[in-house]
Amino acid sequence: MLNSLRSLALLAVLSTAYAGAVSAHHSTGMFDQAKTIKLVGTVKQFQWTNPHSWIQLDVANAEGVKEEWSIEGNSPNQLIRLGWRPGTLKPGDTVTVLVKPMRDGAKGGMFVEITLADGTVLKQYDR
Amino acid sequence: MTMTPRERCLSLSRIAVFILAAWMPLQGWAAQATPLPDWSGVWQRRGSGEAKASATGGGPAKVGERSLPPYNAEWQKKFDANAELVKQDRFPDPLSFCGIPVGYPRVVNLPDSYEFVVRPEQVWILTENGPNLMRIYTDGRSHPPADLLWPTYTGDSVGHWEGDTLVFDTISIKNDGDTIFDRNGTVFSDRIQVVTRIRLTAPDTLTADLTVTDPGALTEPYKIVRQFRRIEAGARVYDYACRENNRNPIDASGKTLTLGTDGRVIDIAK
């Protein structure tokens, strides 16, 4: 398991393609809008809840040690209109998530796009 | 005596008109001179919810380019202080607290979807976010007398139809601290009064023109324009129970925290 996580480990700073995204429930000031990081990992839990959905993602760090990330997204009413479903993610799924990370370096952030194991891409916003 | 076909037709027409004239008042249709507009379906706000921070003055606003309110000196200071809190990401927004109604006029400035339910005696604005309910009486009643009126989040709204335009007046808006309109720090005093005009300006576009008067905070009336677009037919409105899994509580300083699944704060203290 750890080996597979290690082989998937990837943390890269990408462009600012999603700057300006806003959250419905609270300010997004805690997220670094100038950064987008790519996390590849294994879904531990998918919370399809209000006021935010959450992806709990196990990601191997540079040393190969598994770390749990809390990645929040919009509420189910918004996601379902963009093609997401309550069963989109299941524990154990391997996914790639683009994330606006927390400014303070905590293992958290806001997801903006996800690529499922079958290549399906789902976004957080319709723009 | 036999009737010609033309006379028979005229006679039947008179009977039909008589029956219709007797039936319509029973249905309450006679009270509405023109048909009520079709605002059915599900709607979403167009554009950003925030005023442009660089704008000044309180003149007429274009959709999406609302200017900042014309504050008096005292409230300009409040707004400037709020702007500083916005920079620090500590400006309080009732939307973030889960459970407090956003109140009026914030009701017309929300994310997620809207429904506008038009009935002969009332119009209801239902917002998915919150959810919030705005009830507007259109049955000819006036605002309650002073002894039956106390400040509430949505206040008291009475209105009427001017053709296809709903016009309503909102008073007695509760002011916990200040009535906020957006996350830029736009606030109003407890003397706020709002006249709102809503109409279809295109088949799938509802436009709300708000005129805010507030002798406590503003030097002149402040105009706000909000637009809503009708989304695809058959769209559903969903449950929004904000307390279900709120992992972003606000601390005493106004900072938004992030909790792990175990309820512990994951923010790294600075």
mmCIF file of N, CA, C and O in Angstrom, chain B residues 95-170:
data_model
loop_
_atom_site.group_PDB
_atom_site.id
_atom_site.type_symbol
_atom_site.label_atom_id
_atom_site.label_comp_id
_atom_site.label_asym_id
_atom_site.label_seq_id
_atom_site.Cartn_x
_atom_site.Cartn_y
_atom_site.Cartn_z
ATOM 1 N N LEU B 95 -23.561 34.410 6.754
ATOM 2 C CA LEU B 95 -23.592 33.205 5.918
ATOM 3 C C LEU B 95 -22.680 32.113 6.470
ATOM 4 O O LEU B 95 -22.943 30.926 6.310
ATOM 5 N N SER B 96 -21.589 32.532 7.106
ATOM 6 C CA SER B 96 -20.572 31.575 7.553
ATOM 7 C C SER B 96 -20.897 30.941 8.897
ATOM 8 O O SER B 96 -20.262 29.977 9.291
ATOM 9 N N PHE B 97 -21.845 31.511 9.616
ATOM 10 C CA PHE B 97 -22.091 31.048 10.976
ATOM 11 C C PHE B 97 -23.052 29.857 11.039
ATOM 12 O O PHE B 97 -23.153 29.202 12.061
ATOM 13 N N CYS B 98 -23.793 29.612 9.986
ATOM 14 C CA CYS B 98 -24.749 28.500 9.923
ATOM 15 C C CYS B 98 -25.866 28.674 10.950
ATOM 16 O O CYS B 98 -25.663 28.455 12.145
ATOM 17 N N GLY B 99 -27.008 29.062 10.509
ATOM 18 C CA GLY B 99 -28.152 29.123 11.405
ATOM 19 C C GLY B 99 -28.742 30.494 11.578
ATOM 20 O O GLY B 99 -29.858 30.632 12.068
ATOM 21 N N ILE B 100 -27.991 31.550 11.197
ATOM 22 C CA ILE B 100 -28.531 32.899 11.316
ATOM 23 C C ILE B 100 -29.034 33.332 9.938
ATOM 24 O O ILE B 100 -28.281 33.294 8.968
ATOM 25 N N PRO B 101 -30.304 33.743 9.841
ATOM 26 C CA PRO B 101 -30.789 34.204 8.526
ATOM 27 C C PRO B 101 -29.955 35.385 8.030
ATOM 28 O O PRO B 101 -29.502 36.205 8.832
ATOM 29 N N VAL B 102 -29.752 35.457 6.729
ATOM 30 C CA VAL B 102 -28.916 36.546 6.205
ATOM 31 C C VAL B 102 -29.652 37.871 6.196
ATOM 32 O O VAL B 102 -29.036 38.927 6.156
ATOM 33 N N GLY B 103 -30.998 37.825 6.216
ATOM 34 C CA GLY B 103 -31.772 39.056 6.268
ATOM 35 C C GLY B 103 -31.848 39.772 4.936
ATOM 36 O O GLY B 103 -31.301 39.341 3.926
ATOM 37 N N TYR B 104 -32.579 40.898 4.960
ATOM 38 C CA TYR B 104 -32.748 41.701 3.751
ATOM 39 C C TYR B 104 -31.932 42.974 3.890
ATOM 40 O O TYR B 104 -31.881 43.533 4.985
ATOM 41 N N PRO B 105 -31.248 43.430 2.839
ATOM 42 C CA PRO B 105 -31.309 42.999 1.438
ATOM 43 C C PRO B 105 -30.314 41.903 1.054
ATOM 44 O O PRO B 105 -30.218 41.568 -0.120
ATOM 45 N N ARG B 106 -29.584 41.338 2.008
ATOM 46 C CA ARG B 106 -28.617 40.294 1.646
ATOM 47 C C ARG B 106 -29.283 39.127 0.925
ATOM 48 O O ARG B 106 -28.633 38.419 0.140
ATOM 49 N N VAL B 107 -30.579 38.930 1.152
ATOM 50 C CA VAL B 107 -31.291 37.812 0.507
ATOM 51 C C VAL B 107 -31.152 37.849 -1.021
ATOM 52 O O VAL B 107 -31.130 36.796 -1.660
ATOM 53 N N VAL B 108 -31.037 39.029 -1.591
ATOM 54 C CA VAL B 108 -30.913 39.083 -3.055
ATOM 55 C C VAL B 108 -29.461 38.968 -3.507
ATOM 56 O O VAL B 108 -29.153 39.187 -4.673
ATOM 57 N N ASN B 109 -28.574 38.637 -2.574
ATOM 58 C CA ASN B 109 -27.149 38.615 -2.908
ATOM 59 C C ASN B 109 -26.508 37.330 -2.399
ATOM 60 O O ASN B 109 -25.535 37.362 -1.655
ATOM 61 N N LEU B 110 -27.051 36.196 -2.825
ATOM 62 C CA LEU B 110 -26.573 34.914 -2.322
ATOM 63 C C LEU B 110 -26.103 34.005 -3.461
ATOM 64 O O LEU B 110 -26.590 34.103 -4.585
ATOM 65 N N PRO B 111 -25.173 33.115 -3.131
ATOM 66 C CA PRO B 111 -24.830 32.070 -4.094
ATOM 67 C C PRO B 111 -25.937 31.016 -4.121
ATOM 68 O O PRO B 111 -26.946 31.154 -3.436
ATOM 69 N N ASP B 112 -25.742 29.976 -4.860
ATOM 70 C CA ASP B 112 -26.700 28.870 -4.993
ATOM 71 C C ASP B 112 -27.982 29.352 -5.681
ATOM 72 O O ASP B 112 -28.007 30.419 -6.265
ATOM 73 N N SER B 113 -29.052 28.575 -5.592
ATOM 74 C CA SER B 113 -30.204 28.866 -6.448
ATOM 75 C C SER B 113 -31.323 29.615 -5.719
ATOM 76 O O SER B 113 -31.323 29.725 -4.486
ATOM 77 N N TYR B 114 -32.235 30.113 -6.514
ATOM 78 C CA TYR B 114 -33.393 30.874 -6.025
ATOM 79 C C TYR B 114 -34.672 30.328 -6.656
ATOM 80 O O TYR B 114 -34.654 29.819 -7.775
ATOM 81 N N GLU B 115 -35.776 30.515 -5.943
ATOM 82 C CA GLU B 115 -37.099 30.355 -6.542
ATOM 83 C C GLU B 115 -37.909 31.605 -6.201
ATOM 84 O O GLU B 115 -37.806 32.130 -5.091
ATOM 85 N N PHE B 116 -38.724 32.049 -7.143
ATOM 86 C CA PHE B 116 -39.600 33.203 -6.934
ATOM 87 C C PHE B 116 -41.029 32.702 -7.133
ATOM 88 O O PHE B 116 -41.461 32.457 -8.258
ATOM 89 N N VAL B 117 -41.732 32.519 -6.048
ATOM 90 C CA VAL B 117 -43.063 31.919 -6.101
ATOM 91 C C VAL B 117 -44.106 33.040 -6.097
ATOM 92 O O VAL B 117 -44.244 33.776 -5.113
ATOM 93 N N VAL B 118 -44.807 33.157 -7.209
ATOM 94 C CA VAL B 118 -45.779 34.238 -7.369
ATOM 95 C C VAL B 118 -47.178 33.710 -7.110
ATOM 96 O O VAL B 118 -47.642 32.791 -7.791
ATOM 97 N N ARG B 119 -47.813 34.258 -6.105
ATOM 98 C CA ARG B 119 -49.210 33.933 -5.807
ATOM 99 C C ARG B 119 -49.984 35.254 -5.796
ATOM 100 O O ARG B 119 -49.395 36.315 -5.626
ATOM 101 N N PRO B 120 -51.315 35.178 -5.967
ATOM 102 C CA PRO B 120 -52.061 36.445 -6.009
ATOM 103 C C PRO B 120 -51.883 37.286 -4.741
ATOM 104 O O PRO B 120 -51.794 38.508 -4.813
ATOM 105 N N GLU B 121 -51.788 36.642 -3.582
ATOM 106 C CA GLU B 121 -51.770 37.396 -2.337
ATOM 107 C C GLU B 121 -50.372 37.574 -1.732
ATOM 108 O O GLU B 121 -50.173 38.392 -0.843
ATOM 109 N N GLN B 122 -49.391 36.795 -2.207
ATOM 110 C CA GLN B 122 -48.026 36.898 -1.686
ATOM 111 C C GLN B 122 -47.025 36.518 -2.769
ATOM 112 O O GLN B 122 -47.348 35.786 -3.699
ATOM 113 N N VAL B 123 -45.804 36.998 -2.609
ATOM 114 C CA VAL B 123 -44.680 36.475 -3.390
ATOM 115 C C VAL B 123 -43.657 35.970 -2.383
ATOM 116 O O VAL B 123 -43.396 36.625 -1.370
ATOM 117 N N TRP B 124 -43.098 34.795 -2.658
ATOM 118 C CA TRP B 124 -42.075 34.237 -1.778
ATOM 119 C C TRP B 124 -40.764 34.140 -2.547
ATOM 120 O O TRP B 124 -40.717 33.639 -3.659
ATOM 121 N N ILE B 125 -39.705 34.615 -1.928
ATOM 122 C CA ILE B 125 -38.367 34.385 -2.476
ATOM 123 C C ILE B 125 -37.736 33.301 -1.611
ATOM 124 O O ILE B 125 -37.554 33.483 -0.406
ATOM 125 N N LEU B 126 -37.458 32.161 -2.230
ATOM 126 C CA LEU B 126 -36.871 31.034 -1.519
ATOM 127 C C LEU B 126 -35.423 30.887 -1.971
ATOM 128 O O LEU B 126 -35.161 30.772 -3.167
ATOM 129 N N THR B 127 -34.505 30.911 -1.038
ATOM 130 C CA THR B 127 -33.105 30.752 -1.411
ATOM 131 C C THR B 127 -32.604 29.389 -0.953
ATOM 132 O O THR B 127 -32.874 28.970 0.167
ATOM 133 N N GLU B 128 -31.893 28.740 -1.848
ATOM 134 C CA GLU B 128 -31.340 27.423 -1.513
ATOM 135 C C GLU B 128 -30.311 27.556 -0.397
ATOM 136 O O GLU B 128 -30.281 26.772 0.535
ATOM 137 N N ASN B 129 -29.460 28.582 -0.504
ATOM 138 C CA ASN B 129 -28.460 28.812 0.532
ATOM 139 C C ASN B 129 -29.152 29.313 1.788
ATOM 140 O O ASN B 129 -29.957 30.235 1.746
ATOM 141 N N GLY B 130 -28.850 28.702 2.867
ATOM 142 C CA GLY B 130 -29.455 29.078 4.148
ATOM 143 C C GLY B 130 -30.244 27.945 4.760
ATOM 144 O O GLY B 130 -29.764 27.294 5.668
ATOM 145 N N PRO B 131 -31.416 27.586 4.237
ATOM 146 C CA PRO B 131 -32.206 28.354 3.261
ATOM 147 C C PRO B 131 -32.821 29.588 3.916
ATOM 148 O O PRO B 131 -32.918 29.677 5.130
ATOM 149 N N ASN B 132 -33.208 30.539 3.079
ATOM 150 C CA ASN B 132 -33.875 31.744 3.556
ATOM 151 C C ASN B 132 -35.221 31.895 2.856
ATOM 152 O O ASN B 132 -35.377 31.444 1.714
ATOM 153 N N LEU B 133 -36.140 32.517 3.548
ATOM 154 C CA LEU B 133 -37.473 32.783 2.982
ATOM 155 C C LEU B 133 -37.790 34.260 3.138
ATOM 156 O O LEU B 133 -37.662 34.818 4.228
ATOM 157 N N MET B 134 -38.163 34.885 2.034
ATOM 158 C CA MET B 134 -38.593 36.284 2.044
ATOM 159 C C MET B 134 -40.067 36.281 1.657
ATOM 160 O O MET B 134 -40.442 35.767 0.601
ATOM 161 N N ARG B 135 -40.918 36.816 2.527
ATOM 162 C CA ARG B 135 -42.363 36.806 2.276
ATOM 163 C C ARG B 135 -42.828 38.228 2.011
ATOM 164 O O ARG B 135 -42.616 39.115 2.838
ATOM 165 N N ILE B 136 -43.456 38.431 0.855
ATOM 166 C CA ILE B 136 -43.904 39.768 0.456
ATOM 167 C C ILE B 136 -45.415 39.741 0.263
ATOM 168 O O ILE B 136 -45.932 39.014 -0.598
ATOM 169 N N TYR B 137 -46.139 40.509 1.058
ATOM 170 C CA TYR B 137 -47.603 40.542 0.940
ATOM 171 C C TYR B 137 -48.012 41.462 -0.209
ATOM 172 O O TYR B 137 -47.569 42.600 -0.301
ATOM 173 N N THR B 138 -48.878 40.946 -1.064
ATOM 174 C CA THR B 138 -49.374 41.745 -2.199
ATOM 175 C C THR B 138 -50.890 41.778 -2.205
ATOM 176 O O THR B 138 -51.520 41.938 -3.249
ATOM 177 N N ASP B 139 -51.493 41.579 -1.039
ATOM 178 C CA ASP B 139 -52.961 41.528 -0.969
ATOM 179 C C ASP B 139 -53.569 42.868 -0.572
ATOM 180 O O ASP B 139 -54.741 42.940 -0.218
ATOM 181 N N GLY B 140 -52.768 43.914 -0.641
ATOM 182 C CA GLY B 140 -53.303 45.239 -0.368
ATOM 183 C C GLY B 140 -53.086 45.709 1.059
ATOM 184 O O GLY B 140 -53.419 46.855 1.384
ATOM 185 N N ARG B 141 -52.552 44.865 1.910
ATOM 186 C CA ARG B 141 -52.352 45.279 3.303
ATOM 187 C C ARG B 141 -51.213 46.298 3.423
ATOM 188 O O ARG B 141 -50.365 46.407 2.528
ATOM 189 N N SER B 142 -51.198 47.002 4.547
ATOM 190 C CA SER B 142 -50.141 47.965 4.836
ATOM 191 C C SER B 142 -49.162 47.337 5.825
ATOM 192 O O SER B 142 -49.404 46.244 6.352
ATOM 193 N N HIS B 143 -48.066 48.038 6.112
ATOM 194 C CA HIS B 143 -47.180 47.597 7.195
ATOM 195 C C HIS B 143 -47.985 47.617 8.499
ATOM 196 O O HIS B 143 -48.913 48.412 8.656
ATOM 197 N N PRO B 144 -47.632 46.771 9.454
ATOM 198 C CA PRO B 144 -48.351 46.772 10.733
ATOM 199 C C PRO B 144 -48.155 48.099 11.474
ATOM 200 O O PRO B 144 -47.171 48.799 11.233
ATOM 201 N N PRO B 145 -49.076 48.429 12.367
ATOM 202 C CA PRO B 145 -48.871 49.614 13.198
ATOM 203 C C PRO B 145 -47.650 49.410 14.096
ATOM 204 O O PRO B 145 -47.197 48.275 14.308
ATOM 205 N N ALA B 146 -47.124 50.502 14.631
ATOM 206 C CA ALA B 146 -45.851 50.471 15.358
ATOM 207 C C ALA B 146 -45.859 49.468 16.507
ATOM 208 O O ALA B 146 -44.843 48.815 16.776
ATOM 209 N N ASP B 147 -47.011 49.329 17.185
ATOM 210 C CA ASP B 147 -47.026 48.427 18.338
ATOM 211 C C ASP B 147 -47.055 46.951 17.939
ATOM 212 O O ASP B 147 -46.967 46.078 18.797
ATOM 213 N N LEU B 148 -47.193 46.680 16.643
ATOM 214 C CA LEU B 148 -47.148 45.295 16.171
ATOM 215 C C LEU B 148 -45.917 45.038 15.293
ATOM 216 O O LEU B 148 -45.873 44.092 14.511
ATOM 217 N N LEU B 149 -44.946 45.902 15.435
ATOM 218 C CA LEU B 149 -43.778 45.818 14.559
ATOM 219 C C LEU B 149 -42.511 45.787 15.405
ATOM 220 O O LEU B 149 -42.327 46.635 16.284
ATOM 221 N N TRP B 150 -41.669 44.794 15.190
ATOM 222 C CA TRP B 150 -40.374 44.751 15.858
ATOM 223 C C TRP B 150 -39.341 44.277 14.849
ATOM 224 O O TRP B 150 -39.685 43.578 13.884
ATOM 225 N N PRO B 151 -38.096 44.652 15.028
ATOM 226 C CA PRO B 151 -37.092 44.323 14.012
ATOM 227 C C PRO B 151 -36.888 42.819 13.849
ATOM 228 O O PRO B 151 -36.769 42.081 14.826
ATOM 229 N N THR B 152 -36.874 42.381 12.598
ATOM 230 C CA THR B 152 -36.618 40.969 12.266
ATOM 231 C C THR B 152 -35.600 40.919 11.123
ATOM 232 O O THR B 152 -35.338 41.933 10.473
ATOM 233 N N TYR B 153 -35.056 39.733 10.871
ATOM 234 C CA TYR B 153 -33.997 39.642 9.859
ATOM 235 C C TYR B 153 -34.485 40.056 8.475
ATOM 236 O O TYR B 153 -33.786 40.738 7.740
ATOM 237 N N THR B 154 -35.692 39.628 8.113
ATOM 238 C CA THR B 154 -36.199 39.994 6.788
ATOM 239 C C THR B 154 -37.131 41.200 6.842
ATOM 240 O O THR B 154 -37.584 41.663 5.806
ATOM 241 N N GLY B 155 -37.421 41.706 8.031
ATOM 242 C CA GLY B 155 -38.271 42.885 8.146
ATOM 243 C C GLY B 155 -39.709 42.588 7.763
ATOM 244 O O GLY B 155 -40.163 41.439 7.773
ATOM 245 N N ASP B 156 -40.433 43.630 7.397
ATOM 246 C CA ASP B 156 -41.821 43.485 6.944
ATOM 247 C C ASP B 156 -41.922 44.057 5.536
ATOM 248 O O ASP B 156 -41.513 45.192 5.295
ATOM 249 N N SER B 157 -42.449 43.237 4.620
ATOM 250 C CA SER B 157 -42.521 43.650 3.219
ATOM 251 C C SER B 157 -43.949 43.635 2.723
ATOM 252 O O SER B 157 -44.644 42.620 2.820
ATOM 253 N N VAL B 158 -44.389 44.769 2.193
ATOM 254 C CA VAL B 158 -45.694 44.834 1.528
ATOM 255 C C VAL B 158 -45.470 45.400 0.134
ATOM 256 O O VAL B 158 -44.603 46.253 -0.080
ATOM 257 N N GLY B 159 -46.253 44.897 -0.818
ATOM 258 C CA GLY B 159 -46.021 45.319 -2.187
ATOM 259 C C GLY B 159 -47.255 45.262 -3.049
ATOM 260 O O GLY B 159 -48.364 44.957 -2.571
ATOM 261 N N HIS B 160 -47.058 45.573 -4.304
ATOM 262 C CA HIS B 160 -48.147 45.537 -5.262
ATOM 263 C C HIS B 160 -47.546 45.321 -6.654
ATOM 264 O O HIS B 160 -46.321 45.394 -6.827
ATOM 265 N N TRP B 161 -48.422 45.066 -7.606
ATOM 266 C CA TRP B 161 -47.968 44.858 -8.981
ATOM 267 C C TRP B 161 -48.233 46.118 -9.797
ATOM 268 O O TRP B 161 -49.328 46.675 -9.751
ATOM 269 N N GLU B 162 -47.213 46.579 -10.494
ATOM 270 C CA GLU B 162 -47.378 47.649 -11.477
ATOM 271 C C GLU B 162 -47.164 46.982 -12.838
ATOM 272 O O GLU B 162 -46.028 46.871 -13.300
ATOM 273 N N GLY B 163 -48.249 46.497 -13.412
ATOM 274 C CA GLY B 163 -48.131 45.689 -14.631
ATOM 275 C C GLY B 163 -47.395 44.414 -14.295
ATOM 276 O O GLY B 163 -47.808 43.668 -13.404
ATOM 277 N N ASP B 164 -46.247 44.185 -14.950
ATOM 278 C CA ASP B 164 -45.491 42.950 -14.707
ATOM 279 C C ASP B 164 -44.363 43.155 -13.693
ATOM 280 O O ASP B 164 -43.492 42.310 -13.548
ATOM 281 N N THR B 165 -44.373 44.304 -13.000
ATOM 282 C CA THR B 165 -43.300 44.610 -12.057
ATOM 283 C C THR B 165 -43.803 44.498 -10.622
ATOM 284 O O THR B 165 -44.805 45.122 -10.256
ATOM 285 N N LEU B 166 -43.114 43.708 -9.829
ATOM 286 C CA LEU B 166 -43.417 43.628 -8.400
ATOM 287 C C LEU B 166 -42.670 44.763 -7.699
ATOM 288 O O LEU B 166 -41.453 44.905 -7.846
ATOM 289 N N VAL B 167 -43.423 45.555 -6.959
ATOM 290 C CA VAL B 167 -42.828 46.672 -6.212
ATOM 291 C C VAL B 167 -43.131 46.447 -4.744
ATOM 292 O O VAL B 167 -44.298 46.263 -4.372
ATOM 293 N N PHE B 168 -42.083 46.380 -3.911
ATOM 294 C CA PHE B 168 -42.362 46.191 -2.485
ATOM 295 C C PHE B 168 -41.443 47.022 -1.599
ATOM 296 O O PHE B 168 -40.325 47.376 -1.983
ATOM 297 N N ASP B 169 -41.977 47.315 -0.435
ATOM 298 C CA ASP B 169 -41.303 48.182 0.537
ATOM 299 C C ASP B 169 -40.963 47.336 1.762
ATOM 300 O O ASP B 169 -41.832 46.636 2.294
ATOM 301 N N THR B 170 -39.710 47.402 2.204
ATOM 302 C CA THR B 170 -39.272 46.584 3.341
ATOM 303 C C THR B 170 -38.773 47.483 4.463
ATOM 304 O O THR B 170 -37.897 48.332 4.243
#
